[in-house]
Amino acid sequence: MQEEMLLPELDEESAPFFDYAAAGELRVQRCSACGTRRVPPRPMCHACGSTDVEWELLSGRGRVWSFAVPHPPLLPAYAAVAPYNVVVVEAEEDPAIRFVGNLVGSADGPLNEIDPESIEIGEPVTVVFSSPVDDGLGPVVLPRWVRAS
Amino acid sequence: MRDQTAVVGIGTTEFAKQLESTERRLALEAIASALADAGLAPSEVDGMACYSMESTEEIDIARNLGFGDVTYFSKVPYGGGAGCGVVGQAAMAVAAGQCSVAVAWRSRKRGARASRPWAGVAQRVGSDQQRWTRPYGLLRPVDEIAVLTRRYMHDYGGTRDHLANVALGARHHANNNPAATMGHKVMTREDYMAARWISEPLCLFDNCLETDGACAVVITSAERARDLPQPPALLHSWAQSLPAQHQTMTNFFCDDPLRGPAWACADKLWSLSEVGPADVDVAQLYDAFSPLVILSLEGYGFCQRGEGGPFTDDGGIEIGGRLPVNTSGGGMSEAYLHGFNLIVEAVRQVRGTSTNQVRDAEFSLVTSGEGVPTGAILFRSDR
Ligand SMILES: [Zn+2]
């Protein structure tokens, strides 16, 4: 049984997202040819077929689109903090650009820091970035979300 | 291929939370039972179709049962989304002349190593379905559907009472079905509301069962079907769908996440049918989670978007209601075999042999998983 919280396996398409996160930036792929944004990152633009991309800097502001509150049975590291929230956030720039994450009180706060009963769909949130987590395969910084002040 | 092929045999093993038998033996038992029901010898089988998740290879099934020279075999991916596509592809192969007698099946053990969801999970998760969700604790299918359900409730005013209607309807039907693993257990609305959370807003009874067992069907031409012992269940129409920009289960990254694969599947299904939703007498709607039934009612056109919840009120999806749904108890109260028992029950309804029989059922719909690339079949009685 996996004892630790999970981390993303990085590949050619996803690595830049986490590299930018490590620099404190929330960026998304944008087609260089036609400007269509795409999340999650992937090799080809579905609108025009181009494989040329830029990474557009977002404001980091968004709204809670929806959320779940998982309860056990869960992997041990998650069961230890359950119930916790998992939010889906829509970006201010484009409501169809969404990110899965956690609403926390501060960048390295526990997943159960916010009372799930207090979370509302539509509430404004701002991205923050966790401290690097290193499982031996290299440090990873995860974007997380706090309530907009 | 409308009305040109038929399911002529159905077979199931015992359903239970845990069975001693292996997935291979269960598959063989269910297929042998379906062939016996069809009155066909294994040596006549020349077509095979199954789920890509099936653990027993075609060569193994064919050699054990003593099939003839098999000239068509195919697999369909996406777990619970596969079932209707598996049967539909086998029927299409019959209609196209690639084979004459095809079997389709699903054998599954929840206790089997391969089906334990967390066996061998590494700390690093890949694939676009997992990398962007799992690290944040969106770990299980129920968590993914919980996100969609909460948004659905927000947008359309859906309630836990609507979800309870789905769970209670399934249980009421199961209470009349001796083969249902929950057949002997009564569930009340109070039981539902008191159940523990699994992933809010979904509780224990919004989830399907975990079942060991297998189901199989036999498909041949409608012409041949009329010479066989069982009343044919004609494949009036069938369809699959993997809609534009869909991402299986975590379908959060598109313009309209609540409009799942059911809509595109329904468009194709009804375009190939002589009838529409209003002509359907009974439906088996894939129910890994209760909200999927409500979404499917909308997707297949039994009501408008947002009206799936109220459709279930006042016994709307029970025998005698607007549209009896999951009349065997379905995945929530009979058995969860990635939806293949729903296909068997849809056939029973046009045969007239369900333990919750809809009187004179002519058109019987069955759907595969909503939220994943999916399929659907509209069976028709031959009269
Ligand atoms: Zn483009």
Coordinates of C-alpha atoms and ligand atoms in Angstrom, one line a residue:
Chain A
M1 CA 0.0 0.0 0.0
Q2 CA 1.3 3.5 -0.9
E3 CA 1.8 5.3 2.3
E4 CA 2.6 8.8 1.0
M5 CA 0.5 11.4 -0.7
L6 CA 0.7 11.1 -4.5
L7 CA 2.7 13.2 -6.8
P8 CA 2.4 13.9 -10.5
E9 CA 4.6 11.9 -12.8
L10 CA 6.1 14.5 -15.1
D11 CA 6.4 14.1 -18.9
E12 CA 7.3 16.3 -21.8
E13 CA 3.9 18.0 -21.8
S14 CA 3.3 18.3 -18.0
A15 CA 6.8 19.2 -16.7
P16 CA 6.6 22.9 -17.8
F17 CA 3.4 23.4 -15.8
F18 CA 5.2 22.3 -12.6
D19 CA 8.4 24.1 -13.4
Y20 CA 6.4 27.3 -13.7
A21 CA 4.6 26.4 -10.4
A22 CA 8.0 26.1 -8.7
A23 CA 8.7 29.7 -9.9
G24 CA 5.4 30.8 -8.4
E25 CA 3.5 31.1 -11.7
L26 CA 0.2 29.5 -12.9
R27 CA 0.6 29.1 -16.6
V28 CA -1.5 27.2 -19.2
Q29 CA -0.7 26.0 -22.7
R30 CA -1.8 28.3 -25.4
C31 CA -1.6 27.4 -29.1
S32 CA 0.9 29.6 -30.8
A33 CA -1.0 29.3 -34.1
C34 CA -4.6 30.0 -33.1
G35 CA -4.5 31.1 -29.5
T36 CA -6.7 28.2 -28.1
R37 CA -5.9 27.4 -24.5
R38 CA -5.7 23.8 -23.4
V39 CA -5.8 22.1 -20.0
P40 CA -4.4 19.5 -19.2
P41 CA -1.4 20.2 -21.4
R42 CA -1.0 17.9 -24.4
P43 CA 0.9 17.8 -27.7
M44 CA -1.6 19.0 -30.3
C45 CA -4.2 21.8 -30.6
H46 CA -7.6 20.3 -31.1
A47 CA -8.7 23.5 -32.9
C48 CA -6.0 23.8 -35.6
G49 CA -3.6 20.9 -35.3
S50 CA -0.6 22.9 -34.4
T51 CA 2.0 21.5 -32.0
D52 CA 3.5 24.9 -31.3
V53 CA 2.7 26.3 -27.8
E54 CA 3.3 29.2 -25.5
W55 CA 2.7 29.1 -21.8
E56 CA 0.4 31.9 -20.9
L57 CA 0.7 33.4 -17.4
L58 CA -2.7 33.5 -15.6
S59 CA -3.7 35.9 -12.9
G60 CA -4.1 33.1 -10.4
R61 CA -7.6 34.2 -9.6
G62 CA -10.6 32.0 -10.1
R63 CA -13.8 30.7 -8.6
V64 CA -14.8 27.4 -7.1
W65 CA -16.6 25.5 -9.8
S66 CA -17.4 22.5 -7.6
F67 CA -15.9 20.3 -4.9
A68 CA -16.0 16.9 -3.3
V69 CA -15.4 16.0 0.3
P70 CA -13.9 12.5 0.4
H71 CA -14.2 10.2 3.4
P72 CA -12.4 6.8 4.0
P73 CA -11.6 4.3 2.7
L74 CA -8.7 6.2 1.2
L75 CA -5.0 5.8 0.8
P76 CA -3.5 6.2 4.4
A77 CA -2.0 9.6 3.9
Y78 CA -5.3 11.0 2.7
A79 CA -7.4 9.0 5.3
A80 CA -5.3 10.7 8.0
V81 CA -6.7 14.1 7.0
A82 CA -10.2 13.0 5.9
P83 CA -12.7 14.5 5.5
Y84 CA -11.0 17.1 3.3
N85 CA -11.9 19.1 0.3
V86 CA -11.0 18.7 -3.4
V87 CA -12.0 21.7 -5.4
V88 CA -12.3 22.3 -9.1
V89 CA -11.4 26.0 -9.8
E90 CA -12.4 27.8 -13.0
A91 CA -9.9 30.5 -14.1
E92 CA -10.9 34.1 -14.1
E93 CA -9.6 34.4 -17.7
D94 CA -11.6 31.5 -19.1
P95 CA -14.3 29.6 -17.2
A96 CA -13.7 26.5 -19.3
I97 CA -10.0 26.4 -18.0
R98 CA -10.3 24.5 -14.8
F99 CA -7.8 23.2 -12.2
V100 CA -8.3 20.4 -9.6
G101 CA -6.7 21.3 -6.2
N102 CA -7.4 21.9 -2.6
L103 CA -8.8 24.9 -0.7
V104 CA -6.3 25.5 2.2
G105 CA -5.8 28.2 4.7
S106 CA -2.1 28.8 3.7
A107 CA 0.2 27.4 1.0
D108 CA 1.4 24.4 3.2
G109 CA -1.7 24.0 5.3
P110 CA -3.3 20.6 5.7
L111 CA -6.0 19.4 3.3
N112 CA -8.6 19.6 6.1
E113 CA -7.8 23.1 7.2
I114 CA -11.0 24.6 5.8
D115 CA -14.4 23.5 7.1
P116 CA -16.0 21.8 4.1
E117 CA -19.4 23.2 5.3
S118 CA -18.1 26.7 4.7
I119 CA -17.1 26.2 1.0
E120 CA -19.4 27.6 -1.6
I121 CA -19.6 27.1 -5.4
G122 CA -18.7 30.4 -7.0
E123 CA -16.5 31.7 -4.1
P124 CA -13.4 33.6 -5.3
V125 CA -10.0 32.0 -4.7
T126 CA -6.4 32.7 -5.4
V127 CA -3.6 30.4 -6.3
V128 CA -0.7 29.8 -3.9
F129 CA 2.2 27.3 -4.2
S130 CA 3.2 24.6 -1.8
S131 CA 6.8 24.1 -0.7
P132 CA 8.7 21.6 -2.8
V133 CA 7.9 18.0 -2.0
D134 CA 10.7 15.6 -2.9
D135 CA 10.2 11.8 -3.1
G136 CA 13.7 11.2 -4.4
L137 CA 12.7 11.8 -8.0
G138 CA 13.1 15.6 -7.8
P139 CA 11.1 18.3 -6.1
V140 CA 7.5 19.0 -7.1
V141 CA 5.6 22.2 -6.3
L142 CA 1.8 21.9 -6.3
P143 CA -0.6 24.8 -6.9
R144 CA -3.2 25.1 -4.2
W145 CA -5.9 27.6 -3.5
V146 CA -6.8 30.1 -0.7
R147 CA -9.8 32.3 -0.2
A148 CA -9.4 35.6 -2.1
S149 CA -8.9 38.4 0.4
Chain B
M1 CA -28.5 -3.6 -39.2
R2 CA -31.8 -2.6 -37.5
D3 CA -33.6 -5.7 -36.2
Q4 CA -31.3 -8.0 -38.2
T5 CA -29.6 -9.6 -35.2
A6 CA -30.8 -10.8 -31.8
V7 CA -29.7 -12.0 -28.4
V8 CA -30.8 -15.6 -28.3
G9 CA -29.1 -16.8 -25.1
I10 CA -28.4 -15.3 -21.7
G11 CA -26.3 -16.8 -18.9
T12 CA -25.2 -15.8 -15.4
T13 CA -23.3 -17.3 -12.6
E14 CA -24.2 -16.9 -9.0
F15 CA -23.6 -13.3 -7.8
A16 CA -22.0 -12.8 -4.4
K17 CA -19.6 -10.5 -2.5
Q18 CA -17.0 -13.2 -2.8
L19 CA -16.9 -16.4 -4.8
E20 CA -14.2 -19.1 -4.6
S21 CA -14.2 -19.6 -8.4
T22 CA -11.7 -17.8 -10.6
E23 CA -12.6 -15.2 -13.2
R24 CA -11.8 -17.7 -15.9
R25 CA -14.1 -20.4 -14.5
L26 CA -16.8 -17.9 -13.9
A27 CA -16.5 -16.7 -17.5
L28 CA -16.7 -20.3 -18.8
E29 CA -19.7 -21.0 -16.6
A30 CA -21.7 -18.0 -17.8
I31 CA -20.9 -18.5 -21.5
A32 CA -21.8 -22.2 -21.3
S33 CA -25.0 -21.3 -19.6
A34 CA -25.9 -18.7 -22.2
L35 CA -25.2 -21.2 -25.0
A36 CA -27.4 -23.8 -23.3
D37 CA -30.1 -21.2 -23.0
A38 CA -29.7 -20.4 -26.7
G39 CA -29.9 -24.1 -27.7
L40 CA -26.6 -23.7 -29.6
A41 CA -23.5 -25.9 -29.4
P42 CA -20.1 -24.3 -28.4
S43 CA -18.7 -25.6 -31.7
E44 CA -21.0 -23.3 -33.6
V45 CA -19.5 -20.2 -32.0
D46 CA -17.3 -18.2 -34.4
G47 CA -17.4 -14.7 -32.9
M48 CA -16.3 -13.3 -29.5
A49 CA -16.4 -9.9 -27.9
C50 CA -15.4 -8.7 -24.4
Y51 CA -14.3 -5.8 -22.3
S52 CA -10.6 -4.8 -22.6
M53 CA -10.5 -5.2 -18.8
E54 CA -11.3 -8.9 -19.1
S55 CA -8.6 -11.0 -17.5
T56 CA -9.1 -14.2 -19.5
E57 CA -7.9 -14.3 -23.1
E58 CA -10.0 -15.2 -26.0
I59 CA -7.9 -18.2 -26.9
D60 CA -8.4 -19.5 -23.4
I61 CA -12.1 -19.1 -23.5
A62 CA -12.4 -20.7 -27.0
R63 CA -10.2 -23.7 -26.2
N64 CA -11.9 -24.5 -23.0
L65 CA -15.5 -24.3 -24.3
G66 CA -14.6 -26.0 -27.6
F67 CA -15.5 -23.2 -30.0
G68 CA -15.2 -23.7 -33.7
D69 CA -12.9 -21.6 -35.9
V70 CA -13.5 -18.1 -34.5
T71 CA -13.4 -15.5 -37.3
Y72 CA -14.3 -12.4 -35.3
F73 CA -13.0 -11.1 -31.9
S74 CA -12.9 -7.7 -30.5
K75 CA -12.5 -5.8 -27.2
V76 CA -14.0 -2.6 -26.0
P77 CA -12.3 -0.2 -23.5
Y78 CA -13.5 2.0 -20.6
G79 CA -14.7 -0.4 -18.0
G80 CA -18.4 0.1 -17.3
G81 CA -18.7 2.1 -20.6
A82 CA -17.9 -1.0 -22.6
G83 CA -20.8 -3.4 -22.2
C84 CA -23.3 -2.2 -24.8
G85 CA -20.5 -1.7 -27.3
V86 CA -19.2 -5.2 -26.7
V87 CA -22.6 -6.7 -27.5
G88 CA -23.2 -4.2 -30.3
Q89 CA -19.9 -4.9 -32.0
A90 CA -20.6 -8.7 -31.8
A91 CA -24.0 -8.1 -33.4
M92 CA -22.5 -5.9 -36.1
A93 CA -20.0 -8.6 -36.9
V94 CA -22.9 -11.1 -37.3
A95 CA -24.8 -8.6 -39.5
A96 CA -21.7 -8.0 -41.6
G97 CA -21.2 -11.7 -42.1
Q98 CA -17.9 -11.8 -40.3
C99 CA -19.3 -14.5 -38.0
S100 CA -22.6 -16.2 -37.4
V101 CA -22.8 -17.0 -33.7
A102 CA -21.1 -14.6 -31.3
V103 CA -20.7 -14.6 -27.5
A104 CA -20.1 -11.6 -25.4
W105 CA -19.3 -11.7 -21.7
R106 CA -18.0 -10.0 -18.5
S107 CA -16.4 -11.9 -15.6
R108 CA -15.3 -9.9 -12.6
K109 CA -14.0 -10.5 -9.1
R110 CA -13.7 -7.6 -6.9
G111 CA -11.2 -9.6 -4.8
A112 CA -9.0 -10.4 -7.7
R113 CA -5.6 -8.8 -7.5
A114 CA -6.0 -6.8 -10.8
S115 CA -9.2 -5.2 -9.7
R116 CA -8.0 -3.9 -6.3
P117 CA -7.9 -0.2 -7.1
W118 CA -4.9 0.6 -4.9
A119 CA -2.8 -2.5 -5.4
G120 CA 0.6 -1.4 -6.6
V121 CA -0.1 2.3 -6.7
A122 CA 3.2 4.2 -7.0
Q123 CA 3.6 7.6 -5.4
R124 CA 4.0 9.2 -8.9
V125 CA 0.8 9.1 -10.9
G126 CA 0.8 9.5 -14.7
S127 CA -1.8 9.8 -17.4
D128 CA -3.9 12.9 -18.0
Q129 CA -6.8 11.3 -16.1
Q130 CA -4.7 11.0 -12.9
R131 CA -1.8 13.4 -12.9
W132 CA -4.0 16.5 -12.5
T133 CA -6.4 15.0 -9.9
R134 CA -5.0 12.2 -7.7
P135 CA -2.3 14.2 -5.9
Y136 CA -5.0 16.5 -4.5
G137 CA -6.9 13.5 -3.1
L138 CA -9.4 13.0 -5.8
L139 CA -8.5 9.3 -5.6
R140 CA -11.6 7.2 -6.5
P141 CA -14.3 7.1 -9.2
V142 CA -16.8 8.1 -6.5
D143 CA -14.7 11.3 -5.8
E144 CA -14.7 12.2 -9.5
I145 CA -18.5 11.8 -9.7
A146 CA -19.1 13.6 -6.5
V147 CA -17.6 16.7 -8.0
L148 CA -20.0 16.5 -11.0
T149 CA -22.9 15.7 -8.7
R150 CA -22.4 18.8 -6.5
R151 CA -22.2 21.0 -9.5
Y152 CA -25.4 19.4 -10.9
M153 CA -27.2 20.0 -7.7
H154 CA -26.1 23.6 -7.7
D155 CA -27.1 24.2 -11.3
Y156 CA -30.4 22.4 -11.3
G157 CA -31.6 22.1 -7.8
G158 CA -31.0 18.4 -7.5
T159 CA -31.4 17.0 -4.0
R160 CA -30.3 14.0 -2.0
D161 CA -33.9 12.8 -2.1
H162 CA -33.6 12.4 -5.9
L163 CA -30.4 10.3 -5.4
A164 CA -32.3 8.3 -2.8
N165 CA -35.1 7.7 -5.3
V166 CA -32.5 5.9 -7.5
A167 CA -31.1 3.8 -4.7
L168 CA -34.5 2.9 -3.2
G169 CA -36.0 2.1 -6.6
A170 CA -33.2 -0.3 -7.3
R171 CA -33.6 -1.9 -3.9
H172 CA -37.3 -2.3 -4.2
H173 CA -36.8 -4.1 -7.5
A174 CA -34.0 -6.3 -6.0
N175 CA -36.3 -7.3 -3.2
N176 CA -38.3 -9.1 -5.8
N177 CA -35.3 -10.8 -7.5
P178 CA -33.9 -13.9 -5.8
A179 CA -30.6 -13.6 -7.7
A180 CA -30.0 -10.1 -6.3
T181 CA -27.3 -10.0 -3.7
M182 CA -29.3 -7.3 -1.8
G183 CA -32.6 -9.0 -2.5
H184 CA -33.2 -9.9 1.2
K185 CA -32.3 -6.5 2.6
V186 CA -34.9 -3.8 3.0
M187 CA -33.8 -0.1 2.6
T188 CA -35.8 2.9 3.7
R189 CA -35.3 6.5 3.0
E190 CA -34.2 6.9 6.6
D191 CA -31.6 4.2 6.0
Y192 CA -30.4 6.2 3.0
M193 CA -30.2 9.5 4.8
A194 CA -28.4 7.9 7.8
A195 CA -25.7 6.1 5.7
R196 CA -22.1 7.2 6.0
W197 CA -20.5 9.5 3.5
I198 CA -18.1 8.1 1.0
S199 CA -17.5 11.4 -0.9
E200 CA -19.9 14.2 -0.1
P201 CA -22.5 14.7 -1.5
L202 CA -22.5 10.9 -2.2
C203 CA -23.1 8.4 0.6
L204 CA -22.6 4.7 0.8
F205 CA -26.0 3.9 -0.9
D206 CA -25.1 6.2 -3.9
N207 CA -22.5 3.6 -4.8
C208 CA -22.8 0.3 -6.6
L209 CA -22.1 -3.0 -5.0
E210 CA -18.8 -4.9 -5.2
T211 CA -19.6 -8.3 -6.7
D212 CA -18.0 -11.5 -7.9
G213 CA -19.7 -13.1 -10.9
A214 CA -20.1 -13.3 -14.6
C215 CA -22.7 -12.8 -17.3
A216 CA -22.8 -13.7 -21.0
V217 CA -25.1 -13.4 -24.0
V218 CA -25.2 -15.2 -27.4
I219 CA -26.0 -13.2 -30.5
T220 CA -27.0 -14.5 -34.0
S221 CA -29.0 -13.4 -36.9
A222 CA -32.7 -12.6 -36.4
E223 CA -33.5 -15.1 -39.1
R224 CA -31.8 -17.9 -37.2
A225 CA -33.1 -16.6 -33.9
R226 CA -36.6 -17.5 -35.0
D227 CA -35.7 -21.2 -35.1
L228 CA -34.2 -21.2 -31.6
P229 CA -36.0 -22.0 -28.3
Q230 CA -36.0 -18.5 -26.7
P231 CA -38.0 -15.5 -27.8
P232 CA -35.5 -13.3 -29.7
A233 CA -34.4 -10.0 -28.2
L234 CA -33.8 -8.1 -31.5
L235 CA -31.1 -5.4 -31.5
H236 CA -33.3 -2.7 -32.9
S237 CA -30.5 -0.2 -32.7
W238 CA -27.3 0.4 -30.8
A239 CA -24.6 3.1 -30.5
Q240 CA -21.3 4.0 -28.9
S241 CA -20.0 7.5 -28.1
L242 CA -16.7 9.1 -27.2
P243 CA -17.8 12.7 -27.5
A244 CA -15.6 15.7 -28.6
Q245 CA -13.1 16.9 -26.0
H246 CA -14.3 14.2 -23.5
Q247 CA -12.0 13.1 -20.8
T248 CA -13.1 9.9 -19.1
M249 CA -14.4 10.3 -15.5
T250 CA -12.5 13.6 -14.8
N251 CA -14.5 15.4 -17.5
F252 CA -13.9 18.8 -15.9
F253 CA -11.9 20.3 -18.7
C254 CA -14.5 21.0 -21.3
D255 CA -17.2 23.6 -21.9
D256 CA -20.1 21.6 -20.5
P257 CA -18.9 18.9 -18.1
L258 CA -22.4 17.8 -17.1
R259 CA -23.3 17.0 -20.7
G260 CA -21.5 13.6 -20.7
P261 CA -21.2 10.8 -23.4
A262 CA -24.9 9.8 -23.0
W263 CA -26.0 12.8 -25.2
A264 CA -23.9 11.9 -28.2
C265 CA -24.7 8.2 -27.7
A266 CA -28.5 9.0 -27.6
D267 CA -28.2 11.1 -30.8
K268 CA -26.8 8.2 -32.7
L269 CA -29.1 5.6 -31.1
W270 CA -32.3 7.5 -31.8
S271 CA -31.2 8.3 -35.4
L272 CA -30.9 4.6 -36.0
S273 CA -34.2 3.8 -34.4
E274 CA -37.8 3.8 -35.7
V275 CA -38.9 5.0 -32.3
G276 CA -38.0 7.6 -29.7
P277 CA -37.6 7.8 -25.9
A278 CA -41.4 8.0 -25.4
D279 CA -41.7 4.5 -26.9
V280 CA -39.4 2.9 -24.5
D281 CA -41.2 0.6 -22.1
V282 CA -38.4 -0.2 -19.6
A283 CA -34.7 0.9 -19.2
Q284 CA -31.6 -0.4 -17.5
L285 CA -29.5 2.7 -16.9
Y286 CA -25.9 2.2 -15.8
D287 CA -25.7 2.9 -12.1
A288 CA -22.2 2.7 -10.7
F289 CA -23.3 5.8 -8.9
S290 CA -26.9 7.0 -8.4
P291 CA -26.4 10.4 -10.1
L292 CA -25.5 8.6 -13.4
V293 CA -29.0 7.4 -13.6
I294 CA -30.4 10.9 -13.3
L295 CA -27.9 12.2 -16.0
S296 CA -28.8 9.3 -18.2
L297 CA -32.5 10.0 -18.0
E298 CA -31.7 13.5 -19.4
G299 CA -29.1 12.3 -21.9
Y300 CA -31.3 9.7 -23.5
G301 CA -34.1 12.2 -23.8
F302 CA -36.6 10.9 -21.2
C303 CA -36.8 14.5 -19.8
Q304 CA -35.1 17.8 -20.3
R305 CA -31.8 18.8 -18.7
G306 CA -32.2 19.4 -15.0
E307 CA -35.4 17.4 -14.9
G308 CA -33.9 14.0 -14.2
G309 CA -34.3 14.4 -10.4
P310 CA -38.0 15.2 -10.4
F311 CA -38.5 12.4 -13.0
T312 CA -37.5 10.0 -10.2
D313 CA -40.1 11.4 -7.7
D314 CA -43.2 9.5 -6.7
G315 CA -42.0 6.1 -7.9
G316 CA -41.2 7.6 -11.3
I317 CA -38.5 5.0 -12.1
E318 CA -40.2 2.0 -10.4
I319 CA -42.6 -0.6 -11.7
G320 CA -45.8 1.3 -12.6
G321 CA -44.0 4.6 -12.8
R322 CA -43.1 6.9 -15.8
L323 CA -40.2 4.6 -16.8
P324 CA -39.3 1.5 -14.8
V325 CA -35.5 1.6 -14.4
N326 CA -33.1 -1.1 -13.3
T327 CA -35.7 -3.7 -12.8
S328 CA -33.3 -6.4 -11.6
G329 CA -31.9 -4.1 -8.9
G330 CA -29.1 -3.1 -11.2
G331 CA -25.5 -2.4 -10.1
M332 CA -26.7 -0.9 -6.9
S333 CA -28.8 -3.8 -5.6
E334 CA -28.4 -6.9 -7.8
A335 CA -24.8 -7.1 -8.8
Y336 CA -22.1 -4.8 -10.1
L337 CA -20.4 -6.5 -13.1
H338 CA -19.6 -3.4 -15.1
G339 CA -23.1 -3.2 -16.3
F340 CA -23.4 -6.6 -18.0
N341 CA -26.2 -7.8 -15.7
L342 CA -28.2 -4.8 -17.0
I343 CA -27.9 -6.2 -20.5
V344 CA -29.1 -9.6 -19.4
E345 CA -32.1 -7.9 -17.6
A346 CA -32.9 -5.8 -20.7
V347 CA -33.2 -9.1 -22.7
R348 CA -35.4 -10.7 -20.0
Q349 CA -37.8 -7.8 -20.3
V350 CA -38.4 -8.4 -24.0
R351 CA -38.7 -12.1 -23.3
G352 CA -41.2 -11.4 -20.6
T353 CA -39.2 -13.3 -17.9
S354 CA -38.0 -10.5 -15.5
T355 CA -38.9 -10.9 -11.8
N356 CA -40.2 -7.3 -12.2
Q357 CA -41.7 -7.7 -15.6
V358 CA -43.1 -4.7 -17.4
R359 CA -46.2 -5.9 -19.0
D360 CA -45.9 -6.4 -22.8
A361 CA -42.6 -4.6 -22.9
E362 CA -41.7 -4.1 -26.6
F363 CA -38.8 -1.7 -26.5
S364 CA -36.2 -2.3 -23.8
L365 CA -33.2 0.1 -23.4
V366 CA -29.9 -0.6 -21.8
T367 CA -27.1 1.9 -21.4
S368 CA -23.4 1.6 -20.4
G369 CA -21.5 3.9 -18.1
E370 CA -22.2 7.6 -18.2
G371 CA -19.1 9.7 -17.5
V372 CA -17.0 7.5 -19.6
P373 CA -17.0 6.6 -23.3
T374 CA -20.2 4.6 -23.5
G375 CA -22.7 2.7 -25.5
A376 CA -26.4 1.8 -25.5
I377 CA -28.7 -0.8 -27.0
L378 CA -32.4 -0.7 -27.8
F379 CA -33.8 -4.2 -27.7
R380 CA -37.1 -5.0 -29.4
S381 CA -39.4 -8.0 -28.9
D382 CA -40.1 -10.0 -32.0
R383 CA -43.8 -9.9 -32.5
Ligands
ZN1 ZN -4.5 26.0 -32.5

